[in-house]
Coordinates of C-alpha atoms in Angstrom, one line a residue:
X1 CA 16.9 -90.7 -6.3
X2 CA 15.0 -93.8 -6.9
X3 CA 13.5 -96.2 -4.3
X4 CA 16.0 -98.9 -5.3
X5 CA 18.9 -96.6 -4.5
X6 CA 17.5 -95.8 -1.0
X7 CA 16.8 -99.5 -0.4
X8 CA 20.4 -100.4 -1.5
X9 CA 21.8 -97.8 1.0
X10 CA 19.5 -99.1 3.7
X11 CA 20.6 -102.7 3.0
X12 CA 24.3 -101.7 3.1
X13 CA 23.8 -99.9 6.4
X14 CA 21.9 -102.7 8.0
X15 CA 24.3 -105.4 6.8
X16 CA 27.3 -103.4 8.0
X17 CA 25.6 -103.1 11.4
X18 CA 24.9 -106.8 11.6
X19 CA 28.5 -107.6 10.8
X20 CA 29.6 -105.1 13.5
X21 CA 27.3 -106.6 16.1
X22 CA 28.2 -110.2 15.4
X23 CA 32.0 -109.7 15.0
X24 CA 32.8 -107.4 17.9
X25 CA 33.2 -108.0 21.6
X26 CA 33.5 -104.4 22.7
X27 CA 30.3 -103.0 24.1
X28 CA 30.8 -99.7 22.3
X29 CA 31.4 -101.4 19.0
X30 CA 28.3 -103.5 19.4
X31 CA 26.3 -100.3 20.2
X32 CA 27.7 -98.7 17.0
X33 CA 26.6 -101.7 15.0
X34 CA 23.1 -101.4 16.5
X35 CA 23.1 -97.8 15.6
X36 CA 23.9 -98.6 12.0
X37 CA 21.2 -101.2 11.9
X38 CA 18.6 -98.7 13.1
X39 CA 19.8 -96.1 10.7
X40 CA 19.3 -98.6 7.8
X41 CA 15.7 -99.3 9.0
X42 CA 15.0 -95.5 9.3
X43 CA 16.3 -94.9 5.7
X44 CA 14.2 -97.7 4.3
X45 CA 11.1 -96.6 6.2
X46 CA 11.5 -93.0 5.2
X47 CA 12.1 -94.0 1.5
X48 CA 9.0 -96.1 1.5
X49 CA 6.9 -93.4 3.1
X50 CA 8.2 -90.8 0.6
X51 CA 7.5 -93.0 -2.4
X52 CA 4.0 -94.0 -1.2
X53 CA 2.8 -90.5 -0.1
X54 CA 5.2 -87.8 -1.2
X55 CA 2.8 -85.0 -0.4
X56 CA 2.3 -85.8 3.3
X57 CA 5.0 -84.9 5.8
X58 CA 4.0 -87.7 8.2
X59 CA 7.0 -89.9 7.2
X60 CA 9.5 -87.1 7.8
X61 CA 8.1 -86.4 11.2
X62 CA 8.2 -90.1 12.1
X63 CA 11.9 -90.3 10.9
X64 CA 12.7 -87.2 13.1
X65 CA 11.0 -88.8 16.1
X66 CA 12.8 -92.1 15.5
X67 CA 16.2 -90.4 15.2
X68 CA 15.5 -88.5 18.4
X69 CA 14.6 -91.6 20.3
X70 CA 17.6 -93.4 18.9
X71 CA 19.9 -90.6 20.1
X72 CA 18.4 -90.8 23.6
X73 CA 18.7 -94.6 23.7
X74 CA 22.4 -94.5 22.6
X75 CA 23.2 -91.8 25.2
X76 CA 21.7 -93.9 27.9
X77 CA 23.5 -97.0 26.6
X78 CA 26.8 -95.1 26.7
X79 CA 26.1 -93.9 30.2
X80 CA 25.5 -97.5 31.3
X81 CA 28.7 -98.6 29.6
X82 CA 30.7 -95.8 31.3
X83 CA 29.2 -96.8 34.6
X84 CA 30.1 -100.5 34.0
X85 CA 33.6 -99.5 33.0
X86 CA 34.1 -97.3 36.1
X87 CA 32.6 -99.8 38.6
X88 CA 34.0 -103.1 37.3
X89 CA 36.6 -102.2 34.6
X90 CA 34.5 -104.0 32.0
X91 CA 34.6 -103.1 28.3
X92 CA 33.6 -106.4 26.7
X93 CA 30.2 -108.0 26.3
X94 CA 31.3 -111.3 28.0
X95 CA 32.1 -109.6 31.3
X96 CA 28.7 -107.9 31.5
X97 CA 26.8 -111.2 31.4
X98 CA 26.4 -111.3 35.2
X99 CA 24.1 -108.3 35.1
X100 CA 21.1 -110.5 34.4
X101 CA 18.3 -110.3 37.1

């Protein structure tokens, strides 16, 4: 595949994620939008790295580390969301605004 195809895929993922974050009020849906945005960035970064230095595997390792960190971050986010829902029966972003320090 060409670099343009990868960048088009990354732009589609990122723009779908931005729409999901800005249009939804549910915490879970906002987190899913953020996940799509991060996936778009990872696809673009991996594509650039592959087309700049296809012999080195550094880009592939970086993508694997980023995906692992992203999975951990989303697991912790879902844990916080579950705790909020159980403690205060909150499932929308407006109700969680009082969590600020």
